[in-house]
Every structure is written in structure tokens, then in C-alpha cells.
Amino acid sequence: MTGSPRRVEDVMTRAVVAVGRDAPFKDIVGLMDRWKVSALPVLEGEGRVVGVVSEADLLPKEAVRESDPDRYAQARRLPEAAGAQAMTAGELMSSPAITVHPGSSLAQAARIMAQRRVKRLPVVNDEGMLEGVVSRADLLKVFLRPDNDIADEVRRDIVDVLFPAPVEPVHVMVTEGVVTLTGKVGDTALIPVALRLAHAVEGVVDVDSHLSGTDWE
């Protein structure tokens, strides 16, 4: 991995398994099992995403198998019973789909997943056409970035910019994603800025600072 992957398009899966509105229940289950995914985008026309069908959307059919003779209990289960009657992706899907754009940041995608409690997001363009899918696992790929790539970016884009003439050379060392900064700088007010920017570099797990100012400050 070269360069810092900052956008969804950098990590998303482009070969996507999807279904149309008329896809039958058993075909949906079969695709999920074959491709080991927990949700499928539902498309219409030439590829516009209109919804997502997930394992959670399929479960009501299994849940109502357990008959309950209690009328009150049956009444409470009516929504599940209604869901169990759905037979196609168009009837089963959650709509509108929760999506993300390819140019969105990884942080934005992660925030949407956390807030909406989903594991995968269809990636769509401005016309709503499917371009890929991004998953939690995809977002974690940034932590596979080599330490030397991270060190090069921190040195080039942060240290050299904020501390072009340090009192002592600022050294950047990265081990297992943990950035360690050491050295003396002339403007200590810039140290918190450097740490904040280093934390934001893709693939950084933590930042350990040993930066200090001059003894006569």
C-alpha cells in the first residue's frame, strides 16, 4: 500500500454481489451463503441502489415458525408474521438504502456504520448507481499499512512542515503502527498540532511524543 488511503474508494470492494427487486427469498439466502456476506444491495434499472436486504430482514420467516397459542402473544407477533410473508428482495429490503459516496472519508464511513449499526455500505455515485461495497473489514485494512510508509508520511507532511528548523533533529519511528516522535523544537505550541495530525494519518494506532522545547524557554 503506497500513500495514505483516505477515501472509501481506496478500500472498497468493486466486484459486488447484488440482486434485483424480484429476486426470490431462497436465491437471496443462497447468495449470502455462497459469498459469505450478511447483506446484499437491491438494484433496479441499470444499477441504481433502491434498498438493502440483510440477514436481519430474512429472520422473521424463521422466527414465526414457533407457533404460540396465546392470542395476546400472537397479536404482538403480527409485525413478524407480516415480514414472514415477504417473498422477494423488493418486499424484504430496507429502503431507502444507507449508502456512502466513493469520495467520502474512511472516518465518515465508519461513523455511518456505527450510528446506523450496519456492517456494510453500498458505495454509490451522485446518480445513486452502485460502484462498490465497503465493509468494516475494508476500513480496517488501513492498519495493514507498512510502518515505513507511515513514517515517510509523518516526516514529509507533518514534521518537515511544522518544524523546518528544529533545535535538534526530530526523529520519526513507527513500530506496529505506533508513531514515536523525539527531538527539540523551537515552538512548543506546535507540538499538540503535530500529535493531532499524526493521529489522523491512516494506519496510525497511537502516537508517543518525546518532543520538547529549548531549555531556555
mmCIF file of C-alpha atoms in Angstrom:
data_model
loop_
_atom_site.group_PDB
_atom_site.id
_atom_site.type_symbol
_atom_site.label_atom_id
_atom_site.label_comp_id
_atom_site.label_asym_id
_atom_site.label_seq_id
_atom_site.Cartn_x
_atom_site.Cartn_y
_atom_site.Cartn_z
ATOM 1 C CA MET A 1 0.000 0.000 0.000
ATOM 2 C CA THR A 2 1.592 3.231 -1.125
ATOM 3 C CA GLY A 3 0.310 6.590 0.032
ATOM 4 C CA SER A 4 -2.294 7.080 2.680
ATOM 5 C CA PRO A 5 -5.722 5.663 1.716
ATOM 6 C CA ARG A 6 -8.080 8.401 2.868
ATOM 7 C CA ARG A 7 -11.232 7.702 0.874
ATOM 8 C CA VAL A 8 -13.795 4.939 0.629
ATOM 9 C CA GLU A 9 -12.808 4.348 -2.998
ATOM 10 C CA ASP A 10 -9.311 3.378 -1.813
ATOM 11 C CA VAL A 11 -10.507 0.378 0.195
ATOM 12 C CA MET A 12 -13.954 -0.580 -1.136
ATOM 13 C CA THR A 13 -14.709 -3.864 -2.887
ATOM 14 C CA ARG A 14 -15.616 -3.152 -6.513
ATOM 15 C CA ALA A 15 -16.839 -6.632 -7.505
ATOM 16 C CA VAL A 16 -20.210 -6.639 -5.758
ATOM 17 C CA VAL A 17 -22.904 -9.277 -5.479
ATOM 18 C CA ALA A 18 -26.333 -7.656 -5.776
ATOM 19 C CA VAL A 19 -29.919 -8.662 -6.522
ATOM 20 C CA GLY A 20 -32.916 -7.170 -8.292
ATOM 21 C CA ARG A 21 -36.281 -6.411 -6.711
ATOM 22 C CA ASP A 22 -37.735 -9.708 -7.923
ATOM 23 C CA ALA A 23 -35.020 -11.967 -6.511
ATOM 24 C CA PRO A 24 -36.736 -14.760 -4.526
ATOM 25 C CA PHE A 25 -36.082 -15.470 -0.861
ATOM 26 C CA LYS A 26 -34.151 -18.713 -1.393
ATOM 27 C CA ASP A 27 -31.897 -17.168 -4.024
ATOM 28 C CA ILE A 28 -31.021 -14.351 -1.601
ATOM 29 C CA VAL A 29 -30.131 -16.824 1.142
ATOM 30 C CA GLY A 30 -28.094 -18.869 -1.330
ATOM 31 C CA LEU A 31 -26.094 -15.831 -2.486
ATOM 32 C CA MET A 32 -25.369 -14.748 1.085
ATOM 33 C CA ASP A 33 -24.133 -18.228 1.928
ATOM 34 C CA ARG A 34 -22.062 -18.615 -1.238
ATOM 35 C CA TRP A 35 -20.368 -15.232 -0.996
ATOM 36 C CA LYS A 36 -20.198 -15.109 2.822
ATOM 37 C CA VAL A 37 -21.895 -11.714 3.105
ATOM 38 C CA SER A 38 -24.551 -10.544 5.549
ATOM 39 C CA ALA A 39 -26.349 -8.116 3.232
ATOM 40 C CA LEU A 40 -26.974 -7.523 -0.477
ATOM 41 C CA PRO A 41 -27.754 -4.283 -2.331
ATOM 42 C CA VAL A 42 -31.046 -4.317 -4.217
ATOM 43 C CA LEU A 43 -30.864 -2.721 -7.666
ATOM 44 C CA GLU A 44 -33.275 -1.509 -10.284
ATOM 45 C CA GLY A 45 -32.790 -0.216 -13.799
ATOM 46 C CA GLU A 46 -29.135 -0.065 -14.830
ATOM 47 C CA GLY A 47 -27.783 -0.382 -11.313
ATOM 48 C CA ARG A 48 -29.427 2.205 -9.081
ATOM 49 C CA VAL A 49 -29.473 1.137 -5.423
ATOM 50 C CA VAL A 50 -33.033 1.163 -4.047
ATOM 51 C CA GLY A 51 -32.512 -0.815 -0.858
ATOM 52 C CA VAL A 52 -30.536 -3.429 1.026
ATOM 53 C CA VAL A 53 -31.682 -6.862 2.122
ATOM 54 C CA SER A 54 -29.832 -8.223 5.135
ATOM 55 C CA GLU A 55 -29.856 -11.284 7.329
ATOM 56 C CA ALA A 56 -31.973 -9.296 9.792
ATOM 57 C CA ASP A 57 -34.608 -8.794 7.076
ATOM 58 C CA LEU A 58 -34.753 -12.556 6.493
ATOM 59 C CA LEU A 59 -35.019 -13.683 10.116
ATOM 60 C CA PRO A 60 -38.779 -13.039 10.655
ATOM 61 C CA LYS A 61 -39.586 -16.001 8.410
ATOM 62 C CA GLU A 62 -37.682 -18.270 10.783
ATOM 63 C CA ALA A 63 -38.958 -16.548 13.939
ATOM 64 C CA VAL A 64 -42.659 -17.192 13.219
ATOM 65 C CA ARG A 65 -42.106 -20.924 12.832
ATOM 66 C CA GLU A 66 -42.651 -21.247 16.576
ATOM 67 C CA SER A 67 -46.426 -21.111 16.925
ATOM 68 C CA ASP A 68 -47.836 -19.551 20.074
ATOM 69 C CA PRO A 69 -51.439 -20.385 21.100
ATOM 70 C CA ASP A 70 -51.679 -17.278 23.289
ATOM 71 C CA ARG A 71 -53.775 -14.701 21.347
ATOM 72 C CA TYR A 72 -52.110 -11.738 23.028
ATOM 73 C CA ALA A 73 -48.699 -13.106 22.157
ATOM 74 C CA GLN A 74 -49.826 -13.737 18.595
ATOM 75 C CA ALA A 75 -51.015 -10.139 18.283
ATOM 76 C CA ARG A 76 -47.632 -8.878 19.389
ATOM 77 C CA ARG A 77 -46.021 -11.038 16.713
ATOM 78 C CA LEU A 78 -48.103 -9.620 13.848
ATOM 79 C CA PRO A 79 -45.234 -7.449 12.500
ATOM 80 C CA GLU A 80 -43.033 -10.538 12.402
ATOM 81 C CA ALA A 81 -45.782 -12.513 10.717
ATOM 82 C CA ALA A 82 -46.154 -9.814 8.091
ATOM 83 C CA GLY A 83 -42.429 -9.868 7.451
ATOM 84 C CA ALA A 84 -42.545 -13.632 7.139
ATOM 85 C CA GLN A 85 -44.938 -13.327 4.173
ATOM 86 C CA ALA A 86 -42.353 -11.403 2.127
ATOM 87 C CA MET A 87 -41.011 -13.482 -0.736
ATOM 88 C CA THR A 88 -38.834 -11.186 -2.847
ATOM 89 C CA ALA A 89 -35.967 -8.766 -2.311
ATOM 90 C CA GLY A 90 -38.288 -5.825 -3.013
ATOM 91 C CA GLU A 91 -40.615 -6.932 -0.221
ATOM 92 C CA LEU A 92 -37.848 -7.861 2.208
ATOM 93 C CA MET A 93 -35.423 -4.983 1.740
ATOM 94 C CA SER A 94 -34.813 -1.999 3.977
ATOM 95 C CA SER A 95 -35.386 1.152 1.955
ATOM 96 C CA PRO A 96 -34.071 3.718 1.281
ATOM 97 C CA ALA A 97 -30.618 2.171 1.438
ATOM 98 C CA ILE A 98 -27.978 3.605 3.751
ATOM 99 C CA THR A 99 -25.160 4.418 1.337
ATOM 100 C CA VAL A 100 -21.861 6.272 1.108
ATOM 101 C CA HIS A 101 -20.036 8.007 -1.755
ATOM 102 C CA PRO A 102 -16.652 6.825 -3.037
ATOM 103 C CA GLY A 103 -15.100 10.173 -2.157
ATOM 104 C CA SER A 104 -16.238 10.030 1.469
ATOM 105 C CA SER A 105 -13.532 9.747 4.095
ATOM 106 C CA LEU A 106 -12.967 6.491 5.948
ATOM 107 C CA ALA A 107 -13.957 8.277 9.154
ATOM 108 C CA GLN A 108 -17.305 9.275 7.633
ATOM 109 C CA ALA A 109 -17.996 5.700 6.540
ATOM 110 C CA ALA A 110 -17.062 4.359 9.978
ATOM 111 C CA ARG A 111 -19.326 6.932 11.642
ATOM 112 C CA ILE A 112 -22.298 5.953 9.461
ATOM 113 C CA MET A 113 -21.752 2.265 10.205
ATOM 114 C CA ALA A 114 -21.590 2.923 13.935
ATOM 115 C CA GLN A 115 -24.603 5.239 14.029
ATOM 116 C CA ARG A 116 -26.805 3.061 11.812
ATOM 117 C CA ARG A 117 -25.458 -0.230 13.194
ATOM 118 C CA VAL A 118 -24.673 -1.780 9.835
ATOM 119 C CA LYS A 119 -21.678 -3.853 8.776
ATOM 120 C CA ARG A 120 -21.602 -2.981 5.066
ATOM 121 C CA LEU A 121 -22.464 0.082 2.992
ATOM 122 C CA PRO A 122 -23.209 0.226 -0.734
ATOM 123 C CA VAL A 123 -20.979 2.793 -2.401
ATOM 124 C CA VAL A 124 -22.905 4.892 -4.931
ATOM 125 C CA ASN A 125 -22.140 7.778 -7.265
ATOM 126 C CA ASP A 126 -24.113 11.021 -7.488
ATOM 127 C CA GLU A 127 -26.811 9.282 -9.550
ATOM 128 C CA GLY A 128 -27.237 6.534 -6.974
ATOM 129 C CA MET A 129 -25.574 3.917 -9.177
ATOM 130 C CA LEU A 130 -23.702 1.133 -7.420
ATOM 131 C CA GLU A 131 -19.903 1.369 -7.629
ATOM 132 C CA GLY A 132 -18.868 -0.967 -4.832
ATOM 133 C CA VAL A 133 -19.370 -2.008 -1.235
ATOM 134 C CA VAL A 134 -17.342 -1.031 1.816
ATOM 135 C CA SER A 135 -17.335 -3.175 4.949
ATOM 136 C CA ARG A 136 -15.962 -2.883 8.452
ATOM 137 C CA ALA A 137 -13.155 -5.191 7.391
ATOM 138 C CA ASP A 138 -12.306 -2.863 4.493
ATOM 139 C CA LEU A 139 -11.992 0.088 6.862
ATOM 140 C CA LEU A 140 -9.573 -1.895 8.999
ATOM 141 C CA LYS A 141 -7.268 -2.518 6.013
ATOM 142 C CA VAL A 142 -5.550 0.804 6.694
ATOM 143 C CA PHE A 143 -3.938 -0.772 9.757
ATOM 144 C CA LEU A 144 -2.077 -3.169 7.451
ATOM 145 C CA ARG A 145 -0.137 -0.215 6.069
ATOM 146 C CA PRO A 146 3.657 -0.731 6.396
ATOM 147 C CA ASP A 147 5.373 1.178 9.205
ATOM 148 C CA ASN A 148 7.863 2.779 6.825
ATOM 149 C CA ASP A 149 5.026 4.219 4.706
ATOM 150 C CA ILE A 150 3.503 5.774 7.798
ATOM 151 C CA ALA A 151 6.861 7.150 8.923
ATOM 152 C CA ASP A 152 7.502 8.679 5.491
ATOM 153 C CA GLU A 153 4.147 10.465 5.530
ATOM 154 C CA VAL A 154 4.524 11.753 9.099
ATOM 155 C CA ARG A 155 8.023 13.022 8.342
ATOM 156 C CA ARG A 156 7.147 14.611 4.991
ATOM 157 C CA ASP A 157 3.690 16.067 5.664
ATOM 158 C CA ILE A 158 3.911 16.911 9.371
ATOM 159 C CA VAL A 159 7.413 17.142 10.814
ATOM 160 C CA ASP A 160 9.078 18.852 7.840
ATOM 161 C CA VAL A 161 6.183 21.314 7.540
ATOM 162 C CA LEU A 162 5.739 22.234 11.210
ATOM 163 C CA PHE A 163 9.390 22.027 12.256
ATOM 164 C CA PRO A 164 11.513 23.031 9.255
ATOM 165 C CA ALA A 165 14.353 24.261 11.512
ATOM 166 C CA PRO A 166 14.248 22.297 14.781
ATOM 167 C CA VAL A 167 16.677 22.935 17.647
ATOM 168 C CA GLU A 168 17.557 19.240 17.427
ATOM 169 C CA PRO A 169 16.518 16.900 14.588
ATOM 170 C CA VAL A 170 13.018 15.482 15.037
ATOM 171 C CA HIS A 171 13.146 11.722 14.627
ATOM 172 C CA VAL A 172 10.152 9.675 13.493
ATOM 173 C CA MET A 173 9.971 5.999 14.357
ATOM 174 C CA VAL A 174 6.977 3.747 13.700
ATOM 175 C CA THR A 175 6.600 0.294 15.215
ATOM 176 C CA GLU A 176 3.423 -1.760 14.701
ATOM 177 C CA GLY A 177 1.590 1.424 13.785
ATOM 178 C CA VAL A 178 2.718 3.358 16.877
ATOM 179 C CA VAL A 179 4.438 6.626 15.955
ATOM 180 C CA THR A 180 7.215 7.872 18.244
ATOM 181 C CA LEU A 181 8.439 11.455 17.848
ATOM 182 C CA THR A 182 11.619 12.642 19.543
ATOM 183 C CA GLY A 183 13.595 15.882 19.367
ATOM 184 C CA LYS A 184 13.640 19.527 20.411
ATOM 185 C CA VAL A 185 11.647 22.199 18.605
ATOM 186 C CA GLY A 186 11.640 25.966 18.774
ATOM 187 C CA ASP A 187 7.859 26.444 19.029
ATOM 188 C CA THR A 188 6.310 24.118 21.612
ATOM 189 C CA ALA A 189 2.833 25.405 20.744
ATOM 190 C CA LEU A 190 3.088 23.338 17.564
ATOM 191 C CA ILE A 191 3.671 20.053 19.417
ATOM 192 C CA PRO A 192 -0.056 19.377 20.112
ATOM 193 C CA VAL A 193 -0.774 20.194 16.468
ATOM 194 C CA ALA A 194 1.823 17.678 15.320
ATOM 195 C CA LEU A 195 0.372 14.984 17.583
ATOM 196 C CA ARG A 196 -3.167 15.617 16.385
ATOM 197 C CA LEU A 197 -2.110 15.444 12.742
ATOM 198 C CA ALA A 198 -0.062 12.289 13.340
ATOM 199 C CA HIS A 199 -3.064 10.594 14.958
ATOM 200 C CA ALA A 200 -5.059 11.373 11.795
ATOM 201 C CA VAL A 201 -2.637 9.604 9.458
ATOM 202 C CA GLU A 202 -4.189 6.418 8.103
ATOM 203 C CA GLY A 203 -2.800 3.297 9.747
ATOM 204 C CA VAL A 204 -1.621 5.030 12.916
ATOM 205 C CA VAL A 205 -2.573 3.111 16.045
ATOM 206 C CA ASP A 206 -1.160 5.580 18.595
ATOM 207 C CA VAL A 207 1.345 8.433 18.937
ATOM 208 C CA ASP A 208 4.066 8.592 21.595
ATOM 209 C CA SER A 209 5.599 12.050 21.959
ATOM 210 C CA HIS A 210 9.050 12.822 23.318
ATOM 211 C CA LEU A 211 9.146 16.276 21.765
ATOM 212 C CA SER A 212 10.269 19.166 23.918
ATOM 213 C CA GLY A 213 11.286 22.794 23.656
ATOM 214 C CA THR A 214 14.577 24.504 24.390
ATOM 215 C CA ASP A 215 15.883 24.615 27.955
ATOM 216 C CA TRP A 216 15.791 28.432 27.986
ATOM 217 C CA GLU A 217 12.098 28.764 27.105
#
